[in-house]
PDB file of C-alpha atoms in Angstrom:
ATOM      1  CA  UNK A   1      51.660  43.545 -56.690  1.00 49.00           C
ATOM      2  CA  UNK A   2      54.481  41.027 -56.332  1.00 56.00           C
ATOM      3  CA  UNK A   3      56.353  40.857 -53.102  1.00 53.00           C
ATOM      4  CA  UNK A   4      59.793  42.439 -52.973  1.00 58.00           C
ATOM      5  CA  UNK A   5      62.894  40.230 -52.820  1.00 61.00           C
ATOM      6  CA  UNK A   6      63.672  41.634 -49.380  1.00 57.00           C
ATOM      7  CA  UNK A   7      60.221  40.627 -48.067  1.00 49.00           C
ATOM      8  CA  UNK A   8      60.537  37.118 -49.521  1.00 50.00           C
ATOM      9  CA  UNK A   9      63.983  36.697 -48.000  1.00 53.00           C
ATOM     10  CA  UNK A  10      62.735  37.916 -44.605  1.00 54.00           C
ATOM     11  CA  UNK A  11      59.746  35.637 -44.733  1.00 57.00           C
ATOM     12  CA  UNK A  12      61.888  32.646 -45.502  1.00 63.00           C
ATOM     13  CA  UNK A  13      64.283  33.527 -42.676  1.00 61.00           C
ATOM     14  CA  UNK A  14      61.368  33.756 -40.223  1.00 57.00           C
ATOM     15  CA  UNK A  15      59.955  30.449 -41.431  1.00 62.00           C
ATOM     16  CA  UNK A  16      63.258  28.698 -40.836  1.00 70.00           C
ATOM     17  CA  UNK A  17      63.805  30.448 -37.468  1.00 76.00           C
ATOM     18  CA  UNK A  18      60.175  29.753 -36.459  1.00 80.00           C
ATOM     19  CA  UNK A  19      60.662  26.014 -36.875  1.00 85.00           C
ATOM     20  CA  UNK A  20      63.506  26.061 -34.386  1.00 89.00           C
ATOM     21  CA  UNK A  21      61.556  28.234 -31.987  1.00 91.00           C
ATOM     22  CA  UNK A  22      58.650  25.825 -32.088  1.00 92.00           C
ATOM     23  CA  UNK A  23      61.057  22.947 -31.564  1.00 93.00           C
ATOM     24  CA  UNK A  24      62.652  24.581 -28.495  1.00 94.00           C
ATOM     25  CA  UNK A  25      59.190  25.203 -27.001  1.00 95.00           C
ATOM     26  CA  UNK A  26      58.041  21.656 -27.768  1.00 95.00           C
ATOM     27  CA  UNK A  27      61.240  20.121 -26.251  1.00 96.00           C
ATOM     28  CA  UNK A  28      60.818  22.303 -23.182  1.00 96.00           C
ATOM     29  CA  UNK A  29      57.257  20.984 -22.719  1.00 97.00           C
ATOM     30  CA  UNK A  30      58.487  17.445 -23.342  1.00 96.00           C
ATOM     31  CA  UNK A  31      61.205  17.930 -20.736  1.00 96.00           C
ATOM     32  CA  UNK A  32      58.724  19.067 -18.060  1.00 97.00           C
ATOM     33  CA  UNK A  33      56.387  16.200 -18.814  1.00 97.00           C
ATOM     34  CA  UNK A  34      59.386  13.824 -18.900  1.00 97.00           C
ATOM     35  CA  UNK A  35      60.526  14.642 -15.367  1.00 96.00           C
ATOM     36  CA  UNK A  36      56.892  14.566 -14.126  1.00 97.00           C
ATOM     37  CA  UNK A  37      56.300  11.091 -15.536  1.00 96.00           C
ATOM     38  CA  UNK A  38      59.739   9.947 -14.424  1.00 96.00           C
ATOM     39  CA  UNK A  39      58.983  11.032 -10.844  1.00 96.00           C
ATOM     40  CA  UNK A  40      55.788   8.976 -10.906  1.00 96.00           C
ATOM     41  CA  UNK A  41      57.531   5.922 -12.344  1.00 95.00           C
ATOM     42  CA  UNK A  42      60.327   6.071  -9.779  1.00 95.00           C
ATOM     43  CA  UNK A  43      57.921   6.633  -6.941  1.00 93.00           C
ATOM     44  CA  UNK A  44      55.274   4.069  -7.913  1.00 93.00           C
ATOM     45  CA  UNK A  45      57.116   1.282  -9.776  1.00 90.00           C
ATOM     46  CA  UNK A  46      60.140  -0.809  -9.095  1.00 89.00           C
ATOM     47  CA  UNK A  47      60.798   0.541  -5.597  1.00 88.00           C
ATOM     48  CA  UNK A  48      60.251  -2.237  -3.115  1.00 89.00           C
ATOM     49  CA  UNK A  49      63.052  -4.492  -1.703  1.00 90.00           C
ATOM     50  CA  UNK A  50      61.617  -7.390  -3.722  1.00 92.00           C
ATOM     51  CA  UNK A  51      61.870  -5.287  -6.867  1.00 89.00           C
ATOM     52  CA  UNK A  52      65.514  -4.241  -6.107  1.00 91.00           C
ATOM     53  CA  UNK A  53      66.489  -7.874  -5.410  1.00 90.00           C
ATOM     54  CA  UNK A  54      65.027  -9.032  -8.720  1.00 80.00           C
ATOM     55  CA  UNK A  55      65.754  -8.585 -12.430  1.00 76.00           C
ATOM     56  CA  UNK A  56      69.513  -8.466 -11.999  1.00 87.00           C
ATOM     57  CA  UNK A  57      69.289  -5.078 -10.264  1.00 92.00           C
ATOM     58  CA  UNK A  58      71.013  -6.400  -7.065  1.00 92.00           C
ATOM     59  CA  UNK A  59      73.767  -7.892  -9.298  1.00 91.00           C
ATOM     60  CA  UNK A  60      74.287  -4.490 -10.824  1.00 93.00           C
ATOM     61  CA  UNK A  61      74.401  -2.810  -7.376  1.00 94.00           C
ATOM     62  CA  UNK A  62      77.045  -5.244  -6.147  1.00 93.00           C
ATOM     63  CA  UNK A  63      79.157  -5.072  -9.281  1.00 94.00           C
ATOM     64  CA  UNK A  64      79.013  -1.264  -9.281  1.00 94.00           C
ATOM     65  CA  UNK A  65      80.457  -1.238  -5.731  1.00 94.00           C
ATOM     66  CA  UNK A  66      83.125  -3.712  -6.718  1.00 93.00           C
ATOM     67  CA  UNK A  67      83.992  -1.482  -9.750  1.00 93.00           C
ATOM     68  CA  UNK A  68      84.239   1.606  -7.561  1.00 92.00           C
ATOM     69  CA  UNK A  69      87.874   0.831  -6.561  1.00 88.00           C
ATOM     70  CA  UNK A  70      88.924   0.608 -10.201  1.00 90.00           C
ATOM     71  CA  UNK A  71      88.068   4.322 -10.743  1.00 88.00           C
ATOM     72  CA  UNK A  72      90.945   5.458  -8.508  1.00 85.00           C
ATOM     73  CA  UNK A  73      93.996   3.682  -9.979  1.00 81.00           C
ATOM     74  CA  UNK A  74      97.015   3.131  -7.766  1.00 78.00           C
ATOM     75  CA  UNK A  75     100.024   3.750 -10.063  1.00 78.00           C
ATOM     76  CA  UNK A  76     102.464   2.817  -7.226  1.00 75.00           C
ATOM     77  CA  UNK A  77     102.039  -0.760  -8.289  1.00 75.00           C
ATOM     78  CA  UNK A  78     102.545  -0.145 -12.003  1.00 78.00           C
ATOM     79  CA  UNK A  79     100.898   1.652 -14.941  1.00 81.00           C
ATOM     80  CA  UNK A  80      99.372  -0.886 -17.341  1.00 83.00           C
ATOM     81  CA  UNK A  81      97.396  -2.757 -14.714  1.00 82.00           C
ATOM     82  CA  UNK A  82      95.597   0.225 -13.169  1.00 82.00           C
ATOM     83  CA  UNK A  83      94.948   1.790 -16.560  1.00 86.00           C
ATOM     84  CA  UNK A  84      93.543  -1.482 -17.829  1.00 87.00           C
ATOM     85  CA  UNK A  85      91.364  -1.980 -14.802  1.00 86.00           C
ATOM     86  CA  UNK A  86      90.001   1.592 -15.079  1.00 91.00           C
ATOM     87  CA  UNK A  87      88.023   0.652 -18.215  1.00 91.00           C
ATOM     88  CA  UNK A  88      84.729  -1.275 -17.876  1.00 92.00           C
ATOM     89  CA  UNK A  89      85.519  -4.988 -17.383  1.00 90.00           C
ATOM     90  CA  UNK A  90      83.928  -6.378 -14.287  1.00 90.00           C
ATOM     91  CA  UNK A  91      81.132  -8.925 -14.794  1.00 86.00           C
ATOM     92  CA  UNK A  92      79.679 -11.740 -12.784  1.00 80.00           C
ATOM     93  CA  UNK A  93      78.814 -13.682 -15.899  1.00 80.00           C
ATOM     94  CA  UNK A  94      75.209 -12.449 -15.874  1.00 81.00           C
ATOM     95  CA  UNK A  95      75.502  -8.714 -16.512  1.00 89.00           C
ATOM     96  CA  UNK A  96      77.743  -6.764 -18.851  1.00 93.00           C
ATOM     97  CA  UNK A  97      80.360  -4.352 -17.367  1.00 94.00           C
ATOM     98  CA  UNK A  98      79.248  -0.985 -18.757  1.00 96.00           C
ATOM     99  CA  UNK A  99      76.277  -0.137 -16.495  1.00 96.00           C
ATOM    100  CA  UNK A 100      78.101  -1.135 -13.228  1.00 95.00           C
ATOM    101  CA  UNK A 101      81.038   1.039 -14.346  1.00 96.00           C
ATOM    102  CA  UNK A 102      78.707   3.994 -14.875  1.00 96.00           C
ATOM    103  CA  UNK A 103      76.892   3.411 -11.629  1.00 96.00           C
ATOM    104  CA  UNK A 104      80.204   3.187  -9.743  1.00 95.00           C
ATOM    105  CA  UNK A 105      80.680   6.905 -10.343  1.00 95.00           C
ATOM    106  CA  UNK A 106      77.480   7.534  -8.479  1.00 95.00           C
ATOM    107  CA  UNK A 107      78.298   5.429  -5.377  1.00 94.00           C
ATOM    108  CA  UNK A 108      79.415   6.933  -2.082  1.00 92.00           C
ATOM    109  CA  UNK A 109      82.842   6.085  -0.733  1.00 90.00           C
ATOM    110  CA  UNK A 110      81.428   4.670   2.459  1.00 90.00           C
ATOM    111  CA  UNK A 111      78.846   2.452   0.748  1.00 91.00           C
ATOM    112  CA  UNK A 112      79.541  -1.096   1.865  1.00 92.00           C
ATOM    113  CA  UNK A 113      78.419  -4.193  -0.116  1.00 92.00           C
ATOM    114  CA  UNK A 114      75.365  -5.709   1.500  1.00 91.00           C
ATOM    115  CA  UNK A 115      74.331  -9.305   1.774  1.00 91.00           C
ATOM    116  CA  UNK A 116      72.786 -10.951  -1.303  1.00 88.00           C
ATOM    117  CA  UNK A 117      69.217 -10.811   0.030  1.00 91.00           C
ATOM    118  CA  UNK A 118      69.645  -7.541   1.913  1.00 91.00           C
ATOM    119  CA  UNK A 119      68.773  -3.969   0.782  1.00 92.00           C
ATOM    120  CA  UNK A 120      70.347  -1.245   2.921  1.00 93.00           C
ATOM    121  CA  UNK A 121      69.531   2.471   2.906  1.00 94.00           C
ATOM    122  CA  UNK A 122      72.790   3.118   0.968  1.00 94.00           C
ATOM    123  CA  UNK A 123      71.618   0.555  -1.596  1.00 94.00           C
ATOM    124  CA  UNK A 124      68.367   2.492  -2.008  1.00 95.00           C
ATOM    125  CA  UNK A 125      70.174   5.735  -2.426  1.00 95.00           C
ATOM    126  CA  UNK A 126      72.460   4.372  -5.160  1.00 95.00           C
ATOM    127  CA  UNK A 127      69.500   2.619  -6.729  1.00 96.00           C
ATOM    128  CA  UNK A 128      67.596   5.917  -7.026  1.00 95.00           C
ATOM    129  CA  UNK A 129      70.630   7.874  -8.191  1.00 96.00           C
ATOM    130  CA  UNK A 130      71.138   5.362 -10.956  1.00 96.00           C
ATOM    131  CA  UNK A 131      67.552   5.641 -12.042  1.00 96.00           C
ATOM    132  CA  UNK A 132      67.579   9.393 -12.121  1.00 97.00           C
ATOM    133  CA  UNK A 133      70.824   9.260 -14.102  1.00 97.00           C
ATOM    134  CA  UNK A 134      69.012   7.135 -16.707  1.00 97.00           C
ATOM    135  CA  UNK A 135      66.178   9.733 -16.703  1.00 97.00           C
ATOM    136  CA  UNK A 136      68.601  12.625 -17.380  1.00 97.00           C
ATOM    137  CA  UNK A 137      70.601  10.648 -19.916  1.00 97.00           C
ATOM    138  CA  UNK A 138      67.593   9.632 -21.982  1.00 97.00           C
ATOM    139  CA  UNK A 139      66.132  13.149 -21.903  1.00 97.00           C
ATOM    140  CA  UNK A 140      69.399  14.527 -23.120  1.00 97.00           C
ATOM    141  CA  UNK A 141      69.449  11.999 -25.970  1.00 97.00           C
ATOM    142  CA  UNK A 142      65.937  12.679 -27.150  1.00 96.00           C
ATOM    143  CA  UNK A 143      66.701  16.417 -27.231  1.00 96.00           C
ATOM    144  CA  UNK A 144      69.713  15.739 -29.452  1.00 97.00           C
ATOM    145  CA  UNK A 145      67.632  13.280 -31.495  1.00 96.00           C
ATOM    146  CA  UNK A 146      64.949  15.940 -31.928  1.00 95.00           C
ATOM    147  CA  UNK A 147      67.452  18.507 -33.218  1.00 95.00           C
ATOM    148  CA  UNK A 148      69.086  15.951 -35.593  1.00 95.00           C
ATOM    149  CA  UNK A 149      65.650  14.798 -36.922  1.00 94.00           C
ATOM    150  CA  UNK A 150      64.489  18.392 -37.450  1.00 93.00           C
ATOM    151  CA  UNK A 151      67.426  19.028 -39.727  1.00 91.00           C
ATOM    152  CA  UNK A 152      66.483  15.959 -41.786  1.00 90.00           C
ATOM    153  CA  UNK A 153      62.657  15.825 -41.604  1.00 90.00           C
ATOM    154  CA  UNK A 154      59.734  18.072 -41.051  1.00 89.00           C
ATOM    155  CA  UNK A 155      59.032  19.317 -37.586  1.00 91.00           C
ATOM    156  CA  UNK A 156      55.966  17.108 -36.973  1.00 92.00           C
ATOM    157  CA  UNK A 157      57.901  14.041 -38.089  1.00 94.00           C
ATOM    158  CA  UNK A 158      60.847  14.927 -35.836  1.00 94.00           C
ATOM    159  CA  UNK A 159      58.546  15.414 -32.781  1.00 95.00           C
ATOM    160  CA  UNK A 160      56.882  12.100 -33.647  1.00 95.00           C
ATOM    161  CA  UNK A 161      60.198  10.339 -33.556  1.00 94.00           C
ATOM    162  CA  UNK A 162      61.146  12.037 -30.272  1.00 95.00           C
ATOM    163  CA  UNK A 163      57.896  11.038 -28.535  1.00 95.00           C
ATOM    164  CA  UNK A 164      57.814   7.516 -29.860  1.00 95.00           C
ATOM    165  CA  UNK A 165      61.444   6.809 -28.978  1.00 95.00           C
ATOM    166  CA  UNK A 166      61.330   8.737 -25.656  1.00 95.00           C
ATOM    167  CA  UNK A 167      57.935   7.909 -24.168  1.00 96.00           C
ATOM    168  CA  UNK A 168      57.588   4.606 -25.869  1.00 94.00           C
ATOM    169  CA  UNK A 169      60.958   3.007 -25.181  1.00 93.00           C
ATOM    170  CA  UNK A 170      63.526   5.038 -23.245  1.00 96.00           C
ATOM    171  CA  UNK A 171      61.581   6.611 -20.372  1.00 96.00           C
ATOM    172  CA  UNK A 172      59.750   3.401 -19.219  1.00 95.00           C
ATOM    173  CA  UNK A 173      63.081   1.637 -18.827  1.00 94.00           C
ATOM    174  CA  UNK A 174      64.746   4.532 -17.014  1.00 95.00           C
ATOM    175  CA  UNK A 175      62.939   3.533 -13.834  1.00 94.00           C
ATOM    176  CA  UNK A 176      65.140   0.522 -13.494  1.00 95.00           C
ATOM    177  CA  UNK A 177      68.702   0.205 -12.263  1.00 95.00           C
ATOM    178  CA  UNK A 178      69.673  -1.564 -15.505  1.00 94.00           C
ATOM    179  CA  UNK A 179      71.616  -0.816 -18.694  1.00 95.00           C
ATOM    180  CA  UNK A 180      68.664  -0.822 -21.087  1.00 95.00           C
ATOM    181  CA  UNK A 181      68.549   2.944 -21.638  1.00 96.00           C
ATOM    182  CA  UNK A 182      72.226   3.036 -22.448  1.00 97.00           C
ATOM    183  CA  UNK A 183      71.858   0.007 -24.638  1.00 97.00           C
ATOM    184  CA  UNK A 184      68.847   1.420 -26.576  1.00 97.00           C
ATOM    185  CA  UNK A 185      70.728   4.676 -27.288  1.00 97.00           C
ATOM    186  CA  UNK A 186      73.858   2.916 -28.699  1.00 97.00           C
ATOM    187  CA  UNK A 187      71.776   0.246 -30.486  1.00 97.00           C
ATOM    188  CA  UNK A 188      69.976   3.045 -32.366  1.00 96.00           C
ATOM    189  CA  UNK A 189      73.300   4.788 -33.139  1.00 96.00           C
ATOM    190  CA  UNK A 190      74.668   1.400 -34.393  1.00 96.00           C
ATOM    191  CA  UNK A 191      71.649   0.946 -36.619  1.00 95.00           C
ATOM    192  CA  UNK A 192      72.085   4.488 -38.035  1.00 95.00           C
ATOM    193  CA  UNK A 193      75.775   3.735 -38.627  1.00 94.00           C
ATOM    194  CA  UNK A 194      74.836   0.498 -40.460  1.00 95.00           C
ATOM    195  CA  UNK A 195      72.449   2.384 -42.784  1.00 94.00           C
ATOM    196  CA  UNK A 196      75.094   5.046 -43.461  1.00 93.00           C
ATOM    197  CA  UNK A 197      77.754   2.446 -44.175  1.00 93.00           C
ATOM    198  CA  UNK A 198      75.513   0.547 -46.621  1.00 92.00           C
ATOM    199  CA  UNK A 199      74.542   3.824 -48.421  1.00 91.00           C
ATOM    200  CA  UNK A 200      77.907   5.662 -48.447  1.00 88.00           C
ATOM    201  CA  UNK A 201      80.528   2.934 -47.857  1.00 85.00           C
ATOM    202  CA  UNK A 202      82.856   5.372 -46.048  1.00 89.00           C
ATOM    203  CA  UNK A 203      85.495   4.606 -43.496  1.00 90.00           C
ATOM    204  CA  UNK A 204      83.989   6.846 -40.764  1.00 91.00           C
ATOM    205  CA  UNK A 205      80.570   5.181 -41.019  1.00 92.00           C
ATOM    206  CA  UNK A 206      82.148   1.747 -40.429  1.00 93.00           C
ATOM    207  CA  UNK A 207      84.072   3.335 -37.545  1.00 94.00           C
ATOM    208  CA  UNK A 208      80.719   4.590 -36.179  1.00 94.00           C
ATOM    209  CA  UNK A 209      79.306   1.057 -36.327  1.00 95.00           C
ATOM    210  CA  UNK A 210      82.342  -0.428 -34.599  1.00 95.00           C
ATOM    211  CA  UNK A 211      82.422   2.115 -31.751  1.00 96.00           C
ATOM    212  CA  UNK A 212      78.717   2.228 -31.096  1.00 96.00           C
ATOM    213  CA  UNK A 213      78.202  -1.535 -31.366  1.00 96.00           C
ATOM    214  CA  UNK A 214      81.166  -2.077 -29.037  1.00 96.00           C
ATOM    215  CA  UNK A 215      79.644   0.245 -26.413  1.00 96.00           C
ATOM    216  CA  UNK A 216      76.234  -1.312 -26.897  1.00 96.00           C
ATOM    217  CA  UNK A 217      77.732  -4.751 -26.408  1.00 95.00           C
ATOM    218  CA  UNK A 218      79.333  -3.688 -23.120  1.00 95.00           C
ATOM    219  CA  UNK A 219      75.845  -2.660 -21.997  1.00 95.00           C
ATOM    220  CA  UNK A 220      73.992  -5.768 -23.321  1.00 93.00           C
ATOM    221  CA  UNK A 221      75.019  -8.504 -25.667  1.00 90.00           C
ATOM    222  CA  UNK A 222      71.745  -8.239 -27.621  1.00 91.00           C
ATOM    223  CA  UNK A 223      73.393  -6.039 -30.271  1.00 93.00           C
ATOM    224  CA  UNK A 224      75.171  -9.049 -31.759  1.00 92.00           C
ATOM    225  CA  UNK A 225      72.366 -10.158 -34.126  1.00 94.00           C
ATOM    226  CA  UNK A 226      72.294  -6.624 -35.698  1.00 94.00           C
ATOM    227  CA  UNK A 227      76.108  -6.621 -36.254  1.00 93.00           C
ATOM    228  CA  UNK A 228      75.992 -10.117 -37.705  1.00 94.00           C
ATOM    229  CA  UNK A 229      73.225  -9.178 -40.119  1.00 94.00           C
ATOM    230  CA  UNK A 230      75.065  -6.051 -41.108  1.00 93.00           C
ATOM    231  CA  UNK A 231      78.317  -7.949 -41.764  1.00 91.00           C
ATOM    232  CA  UNK A 232      76.337 -10.545 -43.892  1.00 92.00           C
ATOM    233  CA  UNK A 233      74.617  -7.864 -45.941  1.00 90.00           C
ATOM    234  CA  UNK A 234      77.704  -5.696 -46.444  1.00 86.00           C
ATOM    235  CA  UNK A 235      79.608  -8.677 -47.877  1.00 83.00           C
ATOM    236  CA  UNK A 236      77.043  -9.396 -50.574  1.00 78.00           C
TER     237      UNK A 236
END
Protein backbone atom coordinates (compact mmCIF):
# COMPACT_ATOMS: atom_id res chain seq x y z
CA UNK A 1 0.00 0.00 0.00
CA UNK A 2 1.54 3.31 -1.10
CA UNK A 3 2.13 5.97 1.51
CA UNK A 4 -0.29 8.85 1.60
CA UNK A 5 0.86 12.29 0.40
CA UNK A 6 0.39 13.62 3.93
CA UNK A 7 2.71 10.95 5.36
CA UNK A 8 5.36 11.65 2.69
CA UNK A 9 5.16 15.39 3.35
CA UNK A 10 5.40 14.85 7.12
CA UNK A 11 8.37 12.49 6.71
CA UNK A 12 10.24 14.96 4.53
CA UNK A 13 9.58 17.75 7.02
CA UNK A 14 10.96 15.63 9.87
CA UNK A 15 14.03 14.70 7.83
CA UNK A 16 14.77 18.37 7.16
CA UNK A 17 14.08 19.37 10.76
CA UNK A 18 16.04 16.40 12.08
CA UNK A 19 19.15 17.56 10.25
CA UNK A 20 19.04 20.89 12.08
CA UNK A 21 18.36 19.22 15.41
CA UNK A 22 21.38 16.98 14.96
CA UNK A 23 23.45 20.01 13.92
CA UNK A 24 22.38 21.91 17.03
CA UNK A 25 23.31 18.97 19.26
CA UNK A 26 26.63 18.48 17.47
CA UNK A 27 27.51 22.19 17.76
CA UNK A 28 26.61 22.12 21.45
CA UNK A 29 28.98 19.22 22.02
CA UNK A 30 31.66 20.97 19.95
CA UNK A 31 31.18 24.12 22.03
CA UNK A 32 31.65 22.26 25.32
CA UNK A 33 34.76 20.49 24.01
CA UNK A 34 35.97 23.78 22.54
CA UNK A 35 35.99 25.57 25.90
CA UNK A 36 37.51 22.56 27.64
CA UNK A 37 40.42 22.39 25.19
CA UNK A 38 40.75 26.18 25.19
CA UNK A 39 41.08 26.18 28.97
CA UNK A 40 43.84 23.58 28.77
CA UNK A 41 45.67 25.50 26.04
CA UNK A 42 45.48 28.78 27.94
CA UNK A 43 46.57 27.18 31.22
CA UNK A 44 49.37 25.00 29.83
CA UNK A 45 50.79 26.82 26.79
CA UNK A 46 52.00 30.36 26.14
CA UNK A 47 51.61 31.57 29.71
CA UNK A 48 55.09 32.36 31.06
CA UNK A 49 56.66 35.82 31.09
CA UNK A 50 59.09 34.59 28.44
CA UNK A 51 56.19 33.57 26.21
CA UNK A 52 54.43 36.91 26.69
CA UNK A 53 57.59 38.84 25.85
CA UNK A 54 58.10 36.83 22.66
CA UNK A 55 56.38 36.41 19.30
CA UNK A 56 55.24 40.08 19.08
CA UNK A 57 52.79 39.58 21.95
CA UNK A 58 54.44 42.29 24.07
CA UNK A 59 54.28 44.61 21.04
CA UNK A 60 50.57 43.92 20.78
CA UNK A 61 50.04 44.63 24.49
CA UNK A 62 51.87 47.96 24.31
CA UNK A 63 50.14 49.07 21.10
CA UNK A 64 46.74 48.11 22.54
CA UNK A 65 47.35 50.38 25.52
CA UNK A 66 48.48 53.20 23.23
CA UNK A 67 45.32 52.71 21.15
CA UNK A 68 43.08 52.83 24.22
CA UNK A 69 43.04 56.65 24.24
CA UNK A 70 41.81 56.75 20.63
CA UNK A 71 38.57 54.99 21.62
CA UNK A 72 37.37 58.02 23.61
CA UNK A 73 37.60 60.87 21.07
CA UNK A 74 37.84 64.43 22.35
CA UNK A 75 35.71 66.52 19.98
CA UNK A 76 36.64 69.76 21.78
CA UNK A 77 39.73 69.85 19.57
CA UNK A 78 37.88 69.19 16.33
CA UNK A 79 35.87 66.50 14.58
CA UNK A 80 37.88 65.01 11.72
CA UNK A 81 40.99 64.25 13.79
CA UNK A 82 39.27 62.32 16.62
CA UNK A 83 37.03 60.45 14.16
CA UNK A 84 40.04 59.49 12.03
CA UNK A 85 42.05 58.39 15.06
CA UNK A 86 39.15 56.26 16.33
CA UNK A 87 39.65 53.76 13.50
CA UNK A 88 42.48 51.19 13.64
CA UNK A 89 45.71 52.88 12.57
CA UNK A 90 48.41 52.49 15.24
CA UNK A 91 51.37 50.31 14.33
CA UNK A 92 54.99 50.11 15.41
CA UNK A 93 56.08 48.90 11.98
CA UNK A 94 56.03 45.27 13.10
CA UNK A 95 52.38 44.55 13.84
CA UNK A 96 49.23 45.56 11.99
CA UNK A 97 46.72 47.86 13.74
CA UNK A 98 43.53 45.77 13.91
CA UNK A 99 44.34 43.40 16.79
CA UNK A 100 45.69 46.15 19.10
CA UNK A 101 42.53 48.14 18.34
CA UNK A 102 40.33 45.18 19.32
CA UNK A 103 42.42 44.47 22.42
CA UNK A 104 42.24 48.12 23.48
CA UNK A 105 38.51 47.64 24.18
CA UNK A 106 39.47 44.93 26.69
CA UNK A 107 42.04 47.01 28.61
CA UNK A 108 41.36 48.57 32.01
CA UNK A 109 41.49 52.35 32.33
CA UNK A 110 44.16 52.16 35.02
CA UNK A 111 46.42 49.78 33.07
CA UNK A 112 49.79 51.52 32.71
CA UNK A 113 52.28 50.64 29.97
CA UNK A 114 55.07 48.51 31.44
CA UNK A 115 58.75 48.41 30.54
CA UNK A 116 59.77 46.51 27.37
CA UNK A 117 61.11 43.52 29.33
CA UNK A 118 58.55 43.64 32.13
CA UNK A 119 55.26 41.76 32.53
CA UNK A 120 52.94 43.18 35.17
CA UNK A 121 49.82 41.64 36.68
CA UNK A 122 47.70 44.01 34.57
CA UNK A 123 49.57 42.81 31.48
CA UNK A 124 48.69 39.21 32.35
CA UNK A 125 45.03 40.10 32.87
CA UNK A 126 44.78 41.81 29.48
CA UNK A 127 46.78 38.99 27.91
CA UNK A 128 44.31 36.38 29.16
CA UNK A 129 41.31 38.54 28.29
CA UNK A 130 42.54 38.79 24.72
CA UNK A 131 43.08 35.06 24.47
CA UNK A 132 39.59 34.26 25.78
CA UNK A 133 38.20 36.82 23.33
CA UNK A 134 39.86 34.87 20.52
CA UNK A 135 38.35 31.65 21.89
CA UNK A 136 34.83 33.11 21.90
CA UNK A 137 35.25 34.77 18.49
CA UNK A 138 36.45 31.61 16.80
CA UNK A 139 33.72 29.47 18.39
CA UNK A 140 31.08 31.94 17.19
CA UNK A 141 32.56 31.81 13.71
CA UNK A 142 32.63 28.01 13.47
CA UNK A 143 28.99 27.89 14.59
CA UNK A 144 28.02 30.28 11.79
CA UNK A 145 30.26 28.32 9.43
CA UNK A 146 28.50 25.10 10.42
CA UNK A 147 25.05 26.56 9.74
CA UNK A 148 26.16 27.97 6.37
CA UNK A 149 27.82 24.70 5.30
CA UNK A 150 24.78 22.66 6.36
CA UNK A 151 22.65 24.71 3.98
CA UNK A 152 25.04 23.92 1.12
CA UNK A 153 26.39 20.44 1.90
CA UNK A 154 25.40 17.30 3.71
CA UNK A 155 25.50 17.32 7.50
CA UNK A 156 28.61 15.08 7.78
CA UNK A 157 30.46 17.30 5.30
CA UNK A 158 29.46 20.44 7.20
CA UNK A 159 30.64 19.00 10.53
CA UNK A 160 33.87 17.90 8.88
CA UNK A 161 34.52 21.48 7.71
CA UNK A 162 33.71 22.82 11.19
CA UNK A 163 36.06 20.47 13.00
CA UNK A 164 38.90 20.81 10.51
CA UNK A 165 38.74 24.60 10.44
CA UNK A 166 38.02 24.93 14.15
CA UNK A 167 40.20 22.36 15.88
CA UNK A 168 42.82 22.30 13.13
CA UNK A 169 43.45 26.01 12.63
CA UNK A 170 41.41 28.47 14.71
CA UNK A 171 41.47 27.03 18.24
CA UNK A 172 45.24 26.35 18.45
CA UNK A 173 45.99 30.00 17.57
CA UNK A 174 43.40 31.34 20.02
CA UNK A 175 45.79 30.70 22.90
CA UNK A 176 47.98 33.57 21.68
CA UNK A 177 47.58 37.32 22.10
CA UNK A 178 47.91 37.74 18.35
CA UNK A 179 45.73 38.55 15.33
CA UNK A 180 45.85 35.14 13.63
CA UNK A 181 42.30 34.04 14.55
CA UNK A 182 40.85 37.30 13.19
CA UNK A 183 43.08 37.02 10.13
CA UNK A 184 42.11 33.40 9.42
CA UNK A 185 38.41 34.28 9.57
CA UNK A 186 38.63 37.17 7.15
CA UNK A 187 41.13 35.37 4.91
CA UNK A 188 38.57 32.57 4.51
CA UNK A 189 35.80 35.09 3.80
CA UNK A 190 38.06 36.79 1.24
CA UNK A 191 38.70 33.45 -0.46
CA UNK A 192 34.95 32.71 -0.56
CA UNK A 193 34.35 36.18 -2.02
CA UNK A 194 36.99 35.53 -4.70
CA UNK A 195 35.32 32.26 -5.70
CA UNK A 196 31.90 33.94 -5.87
CA UNK A 197 33.28 36.84 -7.90
CA UNK A 198 34.90 34.49 -10.42
CA UNK A 199 31.70 32.42 -10.72
CA UNK A 200 29.04 35.16 -10.66
CA UNK A 201 30.90 38.38 -11.56
CA UNK A 202 28.52 40.47 -9.44
CA UNK A 203 29.21 43.82 -7.83
CA UNK A 204 28.43 42.64 -4.30
CA UNK A 205 30.90 39.75 -4.54
CA UNK A 206 33.68 42.16 -5.50
CA UNK A 207 32.59 44.35 -2.60
CA UNK A 208 32.86 41.33 -0.30
CA UNK A 209 36.39 40.70 -1.53
CA UNK A 210 37.34 44.33 -0.96
CA UNK A 211 35.88 44.63 2.54
CA UNK A 212 37.09 41.25 3.83
CA UNK A 213 40.57 41.54 2.31
CA UNK A 214 40.89 45.05 3.76
CA UNK A 215 40.00 43.83 7.25
CA UNK A 216 42.28 40.81 6.85
CA UNK A 217 45.14 43.10 5.77
CA UNK A 218 44.67 45.25 8.88
CA UNK A 219 45.14 42.05 10.90
CA UNK A 220 48.07 40.66 8.90
CA UNK A 221 49.56 41.60 5.56
CA UNK A 222 49.69 37.95 4.46
CA UNK A 223 46.41 38.30 2.54
CA UNK A 224 48.18 40.27 -0.20
CA UNK A 225 49.26 37.24 -2.32
CA UNK A 226 45.66 35.97 -2.45
CA UNK A 227 44.38 39.36 -3.58
CA UNK A 228 47.11 39.71 -6.22
CA UNK A 229 46.39 36.23 -7.61
CA UNK A 230 42.66 37.02 -7.70
CA UNK A 231 43.26 40.29 -9.56
CA UNK A 232 45.51 38.49 -12.05
CA UNK A 233 43.00 35.68 -12.71
CA UNK A 234 39.99 38.00 -12.92
CA UNK A 235 41.65 40.07 -15.64
CA UNK A 236 42.28 37.08 -17.93
